[in-house]
């Protein structure tokens, strides 16, 4: 592929063809940022002060992250070599795809899902294979299995799925793992697992050590509120994690991030109480919207999905005008993060205006409400 790019040097065409990561924009003063699935609570003082104890930052960190790996190993009941700490779990996603899938190989994931997935293979030359979500915005595990070819090297599963909020049921997951080839790497991305209240959902913790081809990915960015410090981790077979380490940029996790993560584990009770507030806030907002006539898929993360279809950009403008920065994915829908409580009233009122303008056949209208109109 030749590029029309006018860079002053020769660059790889596949890189030029891929847009750089686009971050959610900041809200106007007085507005709310509900676009990046961040935790709206301020950092806990105990966590902030521990991060600031790192005084010798003229030195490189210990790349093995010994203290945090030991704490996580104890928590999950595994040897430390089964834990790999990375600069956010997105780094681990890149490492796993780079380690497993080279030029011409394939990696499969459900779509729509986390916006980083399509770019994960750009550097290694792996081909991204997207399997459409079911009509209820969930993973279609049978279709994912059917998409496996002899070039497939890794499958990404996301539960709860960003941005649609749906989970994979534990029974479905077990059935999937029984069918997937044992030599094929499966990465279970559980960035939002702490927000799950559906007892039938998969929880990677229950499968540690059971499937040698499974790596579980978790993060301190969301429930633990450390998004800006960049720390996540994987749990899995040490040989797979060693391959990820080989594919990693060395020394990417800072000691300040490690200390903040350790302090967060110490403050877990307080942090999980905040998570309980956020899930209750999520459920209140989703219930109010459904009662008003919105069709909202299962919402098990710290966000929910408005399947606005062609009306996505119009609705996004209305949210923005009201000071709410949400995440539009035109022409599919809008993801709204559950942020500050004070944002909810405005959110519900803008949503009411949007709903009243939606065409009768909009996927965002609940079928039940639409038929009784
Ligand atoms: C599904 C999913 N996985 C992974 C990540 C990466 O998070 P982090 O790199 O901050 O750990 C995100 C972030 O939004 C996400 O939504």
mmCIF file of C-alpha atoms and ligand atoms in Angstrom:
data_model
loop_
_atom_site.group_PDB
_atom_site.id
_atom_site.type_symbol
_atom_site.label_atom_id
_atom_site.label_comp_id
_atom_site.label_asym_id
_atom_site.label_seq_id
_atom_site.Cartn_x
_atom_site.Cartn_y
_atom_site.Cartn_z
ATOM 1 C CA UNK A 1 0.000 0.000 0.000
ATOM 2 C CA UNK A 2 1.458 3.394 -0.858
ATOM 3 C CA UNK A 3 0.733 6.341 1.316
ATOM 4 C CA UNK A 4 -0.061 9.884 0.332
ATOM 5 C CA UNK A 5 1.353 11.051 3.639
ATOM 6 C CA UNK A 6 3.658 14.052 3.289
ATOM 7 C CA UNK A 7 5.998 13.174 6.211
ATOM 8 C CA UNK A 8 9.603 14.251 5.625
ATOM 9 C CA UNK A 9 10.859 10.662 5.988
ATOM 10 C CA UNK A 10 9.726 7.215 4.823
ATOM 11 C CA UNK A 11 7.322 5.647 7.309
ATOM 12 C CA UNK A 12 5.512 2.306 7.260
ATOM 13 C CA UNK A 13 2.345 2.491 5.195
ATOM 14 C CA UNK A 14 0.334 0.437 7.715
ATOM 15 C CA UNK A 15 1.281 2.894 10.443
ATOM 16 C CA UNK A 16 0.346 5.872 8.282
ATOM 17 C CA UNK A 17 -2.982 4.233 7.501
ATOM 18 C CA UNK A 18 -3.886 3.980 11.200
ATOM 19 C CA UNK A 19 -4.979 7.125 13.047
ATOM 20 C CA UNK A 20 -3.245 7.886 16.374
ATOM 21 C CA UNK A 21 -5.212 7.141 19.565
ATOM 22 C CA UNK A 22 -7.877 9.799 20.117
ATOM 23 C CA UNK A 23 -8.565 10.678 23.739
ATOM 24 C CA UNK A 24 -11.829 11.993 25.151
ATOM 25 C CA UNK A 25 -11.914 15.815 25.229
ATOM 26 C CA UNK A 26 -11.989 17.829 28.462
ATOM 27 C CA UNK A 27 -15.314 19.412 29.491
ATOM 28 C CA UNK A 28 -15.885 23.168 29.743
ATOM 29 C CA UNK A 29 -15.625 24.599 33.291
ATOM 30 C CA UNK A 30 -18.584 23.371 35.325
ATOM 31 C CA UNK A 31 -19.115 20.440 32.956
ATOM 32 C CA UNK A 32 -18.478 16.743 33.486
ATOM 33 C CA UNK A 33 -16.159 14.310 31.738
ATOM 34 C CA UNK A 34 -18.147 11.134 31.247
ATOM 35 C CA UNK A 35 -16.113 9.913 28.285
ATOM 36 C CA UNK A 36 -13.206 7.822 29.588
ATOM 37 C CA UNK A 37 -14.716 5.439 32.164
ATOM 38 C CA UNK A 38 -12.640 7.068 34.868
ATOM 39 C CA UNK A 39 -13.298 6.911 38.596
ATOM 40 C CA UNK A 40 -14.765 10.295 39.645
ATOM 41 C CA UNK A 41 -13.589 10.054 43.282
ATOM 42 C CA UNK A 42 -10.436 11.968 44.241
ATOM 43 C CA UNK A 43 -7.432 9.798 45.112
ATOM 44 C CA UNK A 44 -7.436 8.531 48.698
ATOM 45 C CA UNK A 45 -4.929 10.477 50.850
ATOM 46 C CA UNK A 46 -3.281 7.194 51.939
ATOM 47 C CA UNK A 47 -2.696 6.241 48.310
ATOM 48 C CA UNK A 48 -1.499 9.678 47.206
ATOM 49 C CA UNK A 49 0.943 10.010 50.091
ATOM 50 C CA UNK A 50 2.396 6.526 49.453
ATOM 51 C CA UNK A 51 3.009 7.354 45.783
ATOM 52 C CA UNK A 52 4.826 10.498 46.884
ATOM 53 C CA UNK A 53 7.171 8.540 49.147
ATOM 54 C CA UNK A 54 9.157 7.581 46.063
ATOM 55 C CA UNK A 55 12.008 10.068 46.448
ATOM 56 C CA UNK A 56 14.849 8.401 44.538
ATOM 57 C CA UNK A 57 13.412 8.882 41.094
ATOM 58 C CA UNK A 58 16.849 9.740 39.752
ATOM 59 C CA UNK A 59 17.105 5.903 39.716
ATOM 60 C CA UNK A 60 15.238 3.519 37.428
ATOM 61 C CA UNK A 61 12.510 1.437 39.042
ATOM 62 C CA UNK A 62 13.045 -2.260 39.696
ATOM 63 C CA UNK A 63 11.556 -3.621 36.477
ATOM 64 C CA UNK A 64 10.433 -6.837 38.162
ATOM 65 C CA UNK A 65 8.002 -4.882 40.382
ATOM 66 C CA UNK A 66 8.767 -7.339 43.196
ATOM 67 C CA UNK A 67 6.567 -5.919 45.956
ATOM 68 C CA UNK A 68 3.445 -5.546 43.844
ATOM 69 C CA UNK A 69 3.877 -8.907 42.156
ATOM 70 C CA UNK A 70 4.312 -10.552 45.543
ATOM 71 C CA UNK A 71 1.173 -8.854 46.890
ATOM 72 C CA UNK A 72 -0.863 -9.867 43.835
ATOM 73 C CA UNK A 73 0.564 -13.400 43.879
ATOM 74 C CA UNK A 74 -0.545 -13.798 47.480
ATOM 75 C CA UNK A 75 -3.950 -12.373 46.731
ATOM 76 C CA UNK A 76 -4.572 -14.793 43.856
ATOM 77 C CA UNK A 77 -2.758 -17.754 45.401
ATOM 78 C CA UNK A 78 -0.208 -18.143 42.598
ATOM 79 C CA UNK A 79 3.601 -17.984 42.367
ATOM 80 C CA UNK A 80 4.980 -14.525 41.523
ATOM 81 C CA UNK A 81 6.044 -15.671 38.048
ATOM 82 C CA UNK A 82 2.354 -16.046 37.200
ATOM 83 C CA UNK A 83 1.876 -12.281 37.648
ATOM 84 C CA UNK A 84 3.036 -9.653 35.165
ATOM 85 C CA UNK A 85 2.684 -5.962 36.029
ATOM 86 C CA UNK A 86 2.368 -3.525 33.133
ATOM 87 C CA UNK A 87 1.852 0.192 32.482
ATOM 88 C CA UNK A 88 -1.926 -0.171 32.392
ATOM 89 C CA UNK A 89 -3.577 -3.319 31.088
ATOM 90 C CA UNK A 90 -3.592 -1.839 27.587
ATOM 91 C CA UNK A 91 0.185 -2.374 27.566
ATOM 92 C CA UNK A 92 -0.366 -6.054 28.316
ATOM 93 C CA UNK A 93 -2.880 -6.315 25.480
ATOM 94 C CA UNK A 94 -0.217 -4.995 23.073
ATOM 95 C CA UNK A 95 2.401 -7.310 24.498
ATOM 96 C CA UNK A 96 0.224 -10.411 24.194
ATOM 97 C CA UNK A 97 -0.818 -9.678 20.621
ATOM 98 C CA UNK A 98 2.793 -8.845 19.656
ATOM 99 C CA UNK A 99 4.089 -11.990 21.354
ATOM 100 C CA UNK A 100 1.518 -14.324 19.818
ATOM 101 C CA UNK A 101 0.614 -12.931 16.390
ATOM 102 C CA UNK A 102 3.177 -11.968 13.758
ATOM 103 C CA UNK A 103 2.792 -10.757 10.161
ATOM 104 C CA UNK A 104 -0.198 -12.421 8.522
ATOM 105 C CA UNK A 105 -1.429 -14.050 11.725
ATOM 106 C CA UNK A 106 -4.867 -13.204 13.059
ATOM 107 C CA UNK A 107 -6.336 -12.093 16.353
ATOM 108 C CA UNK A 108 -10.070 -12.199 16.956
ATOM 109 C CA UNK A 109 -12.358 -10.125 19.131
ATOM 110 C CA UNK A 110 -15.983 -9.141 19.402
ATOM 111 C CA UNK A 111 -16.977 -5.818 17.888
ATOM 112 C CA UNK A 112 -17.882 -3.250 18.997
ATOM 113 C CA UNK A 113 -15.535 -3.512 21.934
ATOM 114 C CA UNK A 114 -12.593 -1.601 23.438
ATOM 115 C CA UNK A 115 -11.396 0.956 20.893
ATOM 116 C CA UNK A 116 -7.740 -0.050 21.342
ATOM 117 C CA UNK A 117 -8.330 -3.588 20.011
ATOM 118 C CA UNK A 118 -8.248 -2.787 16.266
ATOM 119 C CA UNK A 119 -4.796 -1.194 16.581
ATOM 120 C CA UNK A 120 -3.154 -3.943 18.648
ATOM 121 C CA UNK A 121 -1.783 -5.796 15.636
ATOM 122 C CA UNK A 122 -0.536 -2.809 13.650
ATOM 123 C CA UNK A 123 3.026 -2.994 14.936
ATOM 124 C CA UNK A 124 3.393 -6.771 14.757
ATOM 125 C CA UNK A 125 1.631 -7.001 11.391
ATOM 126 C CA UNK A 126 -1.161 -9.235 12.710
ATOM 127 C CA UNK A 127 -4.583 -9.011 11.078
ATOM 128 C CA UNK A 128 -7.502 -7.893 13.216
ATOM 129 C CA UNK A 129 -10.627 -10.054 12.838
ATOM 130 C CA UNK A 130 -13.850 -8.594 14.213
ATOM 131 C CA UNK A 131 -16.871 -10.735 15.048
ATOM 132 C CA UNK A 132 -20.073 -8.682 15.344
ATOM 133 C CA UNK A 133 -21.788 -8.534 18.731
ATOM 134 C CA UNK A 134 -25.153 -10.265 19.108
ATOM 135 C CA UNK A 135 -28.321 -8.154 18.671
ATOM 136 C CA UNK A 136 -28.242 -7.638 22.435
ATOM 137 C CA UNK A 137 -24.724 -6.123 22.167
ATOM 138 C CA UNK A 138 -22.972 -9.120 23.779
ATOM 139 C CA UNK A 139 -20.123 -11.367 22.589
ATOM 140 C CA UNK A 140 -21.209 -14.022 20.102
ATOM 141 C CA UNK A 141 -18.944 -16.791 21.354
ATOM 142 C CA UNK A 142 -20.174 -19.362 18.817
ATOM 143 C CA UNK A 143 -19.344 -16.965 15.974
ATOM 144 C CA UNK A 144 -15.933 -16.262 17.524
ATOM 145 C CA UNK A 145 -15.214 -20.002 17.586
ATOM 146 C CA UNK A 146 -16.366 -20.252 13.975
ATOM 147 C CA UNK A 147 -13.972 -17.442 12.987
ATOM 148 C CA UNK A 148 -10.881 -19.365 14.172
ATOM 149 C CA UNK A 149 -8.541 -20.317 11.318
ATOM 150 C CA UNK A 150 -5.099 -21.894 11.253
ATOM 151 C CA UNK A 151 -3.696 -18.343 11.331
ATOM 152 C CA UNK A 152 -5.489 -17.370 14.570
ATOM 153 C CA UNK A 153 -3.048 -16.806 17.425
ATOM 154 C CA UNK A 154 -5.019 -14.994 20.111
ATOM 155 C CA UNK A 155 -8.645 -14.309 21.040
ATOM 156 C CA UNK A 156 -9.586 -11.285 23.151
ATOM 157 C CA UNK A 157 -12.696 -11.535 25.316
ATOM 158 C CA UNK A 158 -13.936 -8.448 27.130
ATOM 159 C CA UNK A 159 -16.276 -8.827 30.131
ATOM 160 C CA UNK A 160 -17.873 -6.448 30.949
ATOM 161 C CA UNK A 161 -17.604 -5.359 27.362
ATOM 162 C CA UNK A 162 -16.524 -1.785 26.763
ATOM 163 C CA UNK A 163 -18.566 0.087 25.506
ATOM 164 C CA UNK A 164 -21.776 -1.972 25.537
ATOM 165 C CA UNK A 165 -21.644 -3.094 29.198
ATOM 166 C CA UNK A 166 -22.616 -6.730 28.629
ATOM 167 C CA UNK A 167 -20.951 -9.657 30.397
ATOM 168 C CA UNK A 168 -20.055 -13.191 29.375
ATOM 169 C CA UNK A 169 -21.865 -15.745 31.554
ATOM 170 C CA UNK A 170 -19.569 -18.135 33.435
ATOM 171 C CA UNK A 171 -21.296 -21.150 31.862
ATOM 172 C CA UNK A 172 -20.855 -19.706 28.357
ATOM 173 C CA UNK A 173 -17.204 -18.988 29.076
ATOM 174 C CA UNK A 174 -16.566 -22.542 30.265
ATOM 175 C CA UNK A 175 -18.235 -23.940 27.185
ATOM 176 C CA UNK A 176 -16.091 -21.644 25.026
ATOM 177 C CA UNK A 177 -12.869 -22.689 26.758
ATOM 178 C CA UNK A 178 -13.783 -26.354 26.295
ATOM 179 C CA UNK A 179 -14.098 -25.813 22.558
ATOM 180 C CA UNK A 180 -11.245 -23.436 21.815
ATOM 181 C CA UNK A 181 -7.990 -25.184 20.777
ATOM 182 C CA UNK A 182 -5.748 -25.606 23.830
ATOM 183 C CA UNK A 183 -2.811 -24.120 21.883
ATOM 184 C CA UNK A 184 -4.663 -20.878 21.186
ATOM 185 C CA UNK A 185 -4.122 -17.998 23.611
ATOM 186 C CA UNK A 186 -7.256 -16.502 25.170
ATOM 187 C CA UNK A 187 -6.985 -13.108 26.892
ATOM 188 C CA UNK A 188 -9.881 -12.315 29.226
ATOM 189 C CA UNK A 189 -9.944 -8.532 29.611
ATOM 190 C CA UNK A 190 -11.582 -7.768 32.944
ATOM 191 C CA UNK A 191 -10.794 -4.063 33.238
ATOM 192 C CA UNK A 192 -14.242 -3.487 34.803
ATOM 193 C CA UNK A 193 -14.768 -6.718 36.769
ATOM 194 C CA UNK A 194 -15.079 -4.963 40.140
ATOM 195 C CA UNK A 195 -18.283 -3.261 38.949
ATOM 196 C CA UNK A 196 -20.056 -6.520 38.084
ATOM 197 C CA UNK A 197 -23.148 -7.233 40.171
ATOM 198 C CA UNK A 198 -24.552 -10.049 37.996
ATOM 199 C CA UNK A 199 -23.720 -13.246 39.876
ATOM 200 C CA UNK A 200 -23.816 -15.385 36.722
ATOM 201 C CA UNK A 201 -21.022 -13.406 35.013
ATOM 202 C CA UNK A 202 -17.587 -14.871 34.411
ATOM 203 C CA UNK A 203 -14.939 -13.981 36.978
ATOM 204 C CA UNK A 204 -11.444 -14.839 35.798
ATOM 205 C CA UNK A 205 -10.341 -15.456 39.357
ATOM 206 C CA UNK A 206 -12.354 -18.698 39.358
ATOM 207 C CA UNK A 207 -10.303 -20.035 36.429
ATOM 208 C CA UNK A 208 -6.766 -19.293 37.582
ATOM 209 C CA UNK A 209 -4.659 -22.386 36.939
ATOM 210 C CA UNK A 210 -7.477 -24.201 35.172
ATOM 211 C CA UNK A 211 -6.712 -23.312 31.553
ATOM 212 C CA UNK A 212 -3.000 -23.020 30.630
ATOM 213 C CA UNK A 213 -3.932 -20.987 27.508
ATOM 214 C CA UNK A 214 -5.848 -18.315 29.487
ATOM 215 C CA UNK A 215 -4.412 -14.967 30.607
ATOM 216 C CA UNK A 216 -6.565 -12.732 32.797
ATOM 217 C CA UNK A 217 -6.053 -8.976 32.510
ATOM 218 C CA UNK A 218 -6.955 -6.544 35.279
ATOM 219 C CA UNK A 219 -6.203 -2.935 36.033
ATOM 220 C CA UNK A 220 -5.879 -0.418 38.839
ATOM 221 C CA UNK A 221 -7.201 2.319 36.507
ATOM 222 C CA UNK A 222 -10.932 1.942 37.011
ATOM 223 C CA UNK A 223 -12.231 0.607 40.339
ATOM 224 C CA UNK A 224 -9.024 1.598 42.131
ATOM 225 C CA UNK A 225 -8.881 5.060 40.539
ATOM 226 C CA UNK A 226 -5.240 5.023 39.393
ATOM 227 C CA UNK A 227 -5.802 5.708 35.674
ATOM 228 C CA UNK A 228 -3.252 8.522 35.606
ATOM 229 C CA UNK A 229 -0.500 6.431 37.194
ATOM 230 C CA UNK A 230 -0.731 3.580 34.658
ATOM 231 C CA UNK A 231 -0.676 0.206 36.322
ATOM 232 C CA UNK A 232 -2.367 -3.034 35.354
ATOM 233 C CA UNK A 233 -1.464 -6.715 35.437
ATOM 234 C CA UNK A 234 -1.948 -10.145 34.006
ATOM 235 C CA UNK A 235 -2.366 -13.530 35.669
ATOM 236 C CA UNK A 236 -1.422 -16.616 33.690
ATOM 237 C CA UNK A 237 1.144 -19.214 32.691
ATOM 238 C CA UNK A 238 4.673 -17.914 33.334
ATOM 239 C CA UNK A 239 5.889 -18.906 29.849
ATOM 240 C CA UNK A 240 3.169 -16.819 28.215
ATOM 241 C CA UNK A 241 3.880 -13.912 30.569
ATOM 242 C CA UNK A 242 7.620 -14.200 29.847
ATOM 243 C CA UNK A 243 6.824 -13.830 26.150
ATOM 244 C CA UNK A 244 4.780 -10.721 27.005
ATOM 245 C CA UNK A 245 7.763 -9.396 29.001
ATOM 246 C CA UNK A 246 9.970 -9.920 25.961
ATOM 247 C CA UNK A 247 7.511 -7.888 23.884
ATOM 248 C CA UNK A 248 7.304 -5.131 26.517
ATOM 249 C CA UNK A 249 8.983 -1.750 26.537
ATOM 250 C CA UNK A 250 11.346 -2.155 29.504
ATOM 251 C CA UNK A 251 10.891 -0.137 32.690
ATOM 252 C CA UNK A 252 7.502 1.278 31.695
ATOM 253 C CA UNK A 253 5.919 0.907 35.154
ATOM 254 C CA UNK A 254 7.142 3.494 37.642
ATOM 255 C CA UNK A 255 7.799 2.866 41.313
ATOM 256 C CA UNK A 256 5.269 5.582 42.186
ATOM 257 C CA UNK A 257 2.631 3.540 40.347
ATOM 258 C CA UNK A 258 3.737 0.386 42.163
ATOM 259 C CA UNK A 259 3.521 2.110 45.567
ATOM 260 C CA UNK A 260 0.083 3.552 44.771
ATOM 261 C CA UNK A 261 -1.140 0.100 43.726
ATOM 262 C CA UNK A 262 0.171 -1.435 46.955
ATOM 263 C CA UNK A 263 -1.503 1.292 49.019
ATOM 264 C CA UNK A 264 -4.722 0.693 47.066
ATOM 265 C CA UNK A 265 -4.658 -2.990 47.947
ATOM 266 C CA UNK A 266 -4.240 -1.943 51.586
ATOM 267 C CA UNK A 267 -7.216 0.438 51.250
ATOM 268 C CA UNK A 268 -9.346 -2.039 49.377
ATOM 269 C CA UNK A 269 -12.334 -1.902 51.719
ATOM 270 C CA UNK A 270 -12.630 1.874 51.315
ATOM 271 C CA UNK A 271 -12.147 1.682 47.559
ATOM 272 C CA UNK A 272 -14.725 -1.082 47.121
ATOM 273 C CA UNK A 273 -17.225 1.011 49.126
ATOM 274 C CA UNK A 274 -16.756 3.677 46.438
ATOM 275 C CA UNK A 275 -17.288 1.053 43.759
ATOM 276 C CA UNK A 276 -20.571 0.108 45.471
ATOM 277 C CA UNK A 277 -21.642 3.776 45.269
ATOM 278 C CA UNK A 278 -20.809 3.839 41.572
ATOM 279 C CA UNK A 279 -22.675 0.637 40.745
ATOM 280 C CA UNK A 280 -25.721 1.895 42.676
ATOM 281 C CA UNK A 281 -25.481 5.208 40.764
ATOM 282 C CA UNK A 282 -25.207 3.281 37.490
ATOM 283 C CA UNK A 283 -28.239 1.153 38.293
ATOM 284 C CA UNK A 284 -30.304 4.204 39.312
ATOM 285 C CA UNK A 285 -29.478 6.019 36.073
ATOM 286 C CA UNK A 286 -30.095 2.964 33.893
ATOM 287 C CA UNK A 287 -33.403 2.179 35.613
ATOM 288 C CA UNK A 288 -34.574 5.783 35.183
ATOM 289 C CA UNK A 289 -33.628 5.746 31.491
ATOM 290 C CA UNK A 290 -35.299 2.398 30.837
ATOM 291 C CA UNK A 291 -38.433 3.577 32.600
ATOM 292 C CA UNK A 292 -38.427 6.625 30.326
ATOM 293 C CA UNK A 293 -38.354 4.326 27.279
ATOM 294 C CA UNK A 294 -34.676 3.813 26.462
ATOM 295 C CA UNK A 295 -33.383 0.472 25.266
ATOM 296 C CA UNK A 296 -30.174 0.058 27.273
ATOM 297 C CA UNK A 297 -28.241 -3.197 27.188
ATOM 298 C CA UNK A 298 -27.118 -4.903 30.377
ATOM 299 C CA UNK A 299 -24.768 -2.406 32.072
ATOM 300 C CA UNK A 300 -22.173 -4.138 34.243
ATOM 301 C CA UNK A 301 -19.225 -1.736 33.981
ATOM 302 C CA UNK A 302 -18.930 1.847 35.248
ATOM 303 C CA UNK A 303 -20.691 3.038 32.081
ATOM 304 C CA UNK A 304 -23.743 2.323 29.934
ATOM 305 C CA UNK A 305 -24.521 2.242 26.244
ATOM 306 C CA UNK A 306 -27.100 4.258 24.351
ATOM 307 C CA UNK A 307 -27.604 2.503 20.984
ATOM 308 C CA UNK A 308 -28.417 5.681 19.074
ATOM 309 C CA UNK A 309 -27.435 4.523 15.587
ATOM 310 C CA UNK A 310 -27.665 7.333 13.028
ATOM 311 C CA UNK A 311 -28.705 9.784 15.769
ATOM 312 C CA UNK A 312 -25.391 9.416 17.597
ATOM 313 C CA UNK A 313 -23.790 12.666 16.449
ATOM 314 C CA UNK A 314 -26.929 14.721 16.990
ATOM 315 C CA UNK A 315 -27.342 13.331 20.516
ATOM 316 C CA UNK A 316 -23.661 13.912 21.225
ATOM 317 C CA UNK A 317 -24.068 17.595 20.364
ATOM 318 C CA UNK A 318 -26.967 17.891 22.820
ATOM 319 C CA UNK A 319 -24.930 16.273 25.610
ATOM 320 C CA UNK A 320 -21.940 18.511 24.837
ATOM 321 C CA UNK A 321 -24.094 21.654 24.792
ATOM 322 C CA UNK A 322 -25.343 20.696 28.264
ATOM 323 C CA UNK A 323 -21.738 20.390 29.544
ATOM 324 C CA UNK A 324 -21.575 16.589 29.474
ATOM 325 C CA UNK A 325 -18.669 15.089 27.551
ATOM 326 C CA UNK A 326 -19.684 11.551 26.579
ATOM 327 C CA UNK A 327 -18.054 9.133 24.106
ATOM 328 C CA UNK A 328 -19.751 8.907 20.707
ATOM 329 C CA UNK A 329 -19.060 5.974 18.376
ATOM 330 C CA UNK A 330 -20.956 7.021 15.245
ATOM 331 C CA UNK A 331 -23.005 5.517 13.719
ATOM 332 C CA UNK A 332 -23.522 3.025 16.540
ATOM 333 C CA UNK A 333 -24.094 4.790 19.799
ATOM 334 C CA UNK A 334 -22.848 6.704 22.805
ATOM 335 C CA UNK A 335 -21.075 5.380 25.864
ATOM 336 C CA UNK A 336 -21.746 7.309 29.059
ATOM 337 C CA UNK A 337 -19.411 6.822 32.014
ATOM 338 C CA UNK A 338 -20.953 6.815 35.477
ATOM 339 C CA UNK A 339 -19.219 9.826 36.979
ATOM 340 C CA UNK A 340 -20.171 12.417 39.577
ATOM 341 C CA UNK A 341 -23.611 12.141 41.160
ATOM 342 C CA UNK A 342 -24.196 15.810 40.310
ATOM 343 C CA UNK A 343 -24.073 14.979 36.581
ATOM 344 C CA UNK A 344 -26.996 12.539 36.713
ATOM 345 C CA UNK A 345 -29.886 15.035 36.779
ATOM 346 C CA UNK A 346 -28.570 16.852 33.676
ATOM 347 C CA UNK A 347 -27.898 13.539 32.008
ATOM 348 C CA UNK A 348 -31.458 12.334 32.529
ATOM 349 C CA UNK A 349 -32.938 15.606 31.350
ATOM 350 C CA UNK A 350 -30.831 15.714 28.138
ATOM 351 C CA UNK A 351 -31.661 12.047 27.537
ATOM 352 C CA UNK A 352 -35.357 12.887 27.766
ATOM 353 C CA UNK A 353 -35.003 15.564 25.073
ATOM 354 C CA UNK A 354 -33.023 13.185 22.848
ATOM 355 C CA UNK A 355 -35.557 10.397 23.256
ATOM 356 C CA UNK A 356 -38.483 12.637 22.397
ATOM 357 C CA UNK A 357 -36.822 13.462 19.028
ATOM 358 C CA UNK A 358 -35.821 9.905 18.111
ATOM 359 C CA UNK A 359 -37.489 8.177 15.167
ATOM 360 C CA UNK A 360 -40.000 5.494 16.173
ATOM 361 C CA UNK A 361 -37.757 2.712 14.825
ATOM 362 C CA UNK A 362 -34.595 3.888 16.586
ATOM 363 C CA UNK A 363 -32.659 1.028 18.246
ATOM 364 C CA UNK A 364 -32.375 3.279 21.294
ATOM 365 C CA UNK A 365 -36.109 3.030 21.955
ATOM 366 C CA UNK A 366 -37.264 0.107 23.991
ATOM 367 C CA UNK A 367 -39.478 -2.136 21.836
ATOM 368 C CA UNK A 368 -42.032 -2.391 24.630
ATOM 369 C CA UNK A 369 -42.388 1.367 25.050
ATOM 370 C CA UNK A 370 -42.351 1.990 21.294
ATOM 371 C CA UNK A 371 -45.243 -0.436 20.722
ATOM 372 C CA UNK A 372 -47.365 1.217 23.433
ATOM 373 C CA UNK A 373 -46.847 4.723 22.075
HETATM 374 C C1 LIG B 1 -11.838 -3.026 28.147
HETATM 375 C C2 LIG B 1 -10.620 -2.278 28.534
HETATM 376 N N1 LIG B 1 -9.484 -2.947 28.682
HETATM 377 C C3 LIG B 1 -8.353 -2.341 29.029
HETATM 378 C C4 LIG B 1 -8.337 -0.978 29.249
HETATM 379 C C5 LIG B 1 -7.028 -0.364 29.570
HETATM 380 O O1 LIG B 1 -6.982 0.277 30.766
HETATM 381 P P1 LIG B 1 -5.596 0.641 31.445
HETATM 382 O O2 LIG B 1 -4.538 0.591 30.390
HETATM 383 O O3 LIG B 1 -5.798 2.000 31.988
HETATM 384 O O4 LIG B 1 -5.381 -0.410 32.472
HETATM 385 C C6 LIG B 1 -9.486 -0.227 29.106
HETATM 386 C C7 LIG B 1 -9.476 1.228 29.300
HETATM 387 O O5 LIG B 1 -10.388 1.949 29.058
HETATM 388 C C8 LIG B 1 -10.667 -0.901 28.730
HETATM 389 O O6 LIG B 1 -11.811 -0.245 28.560
#
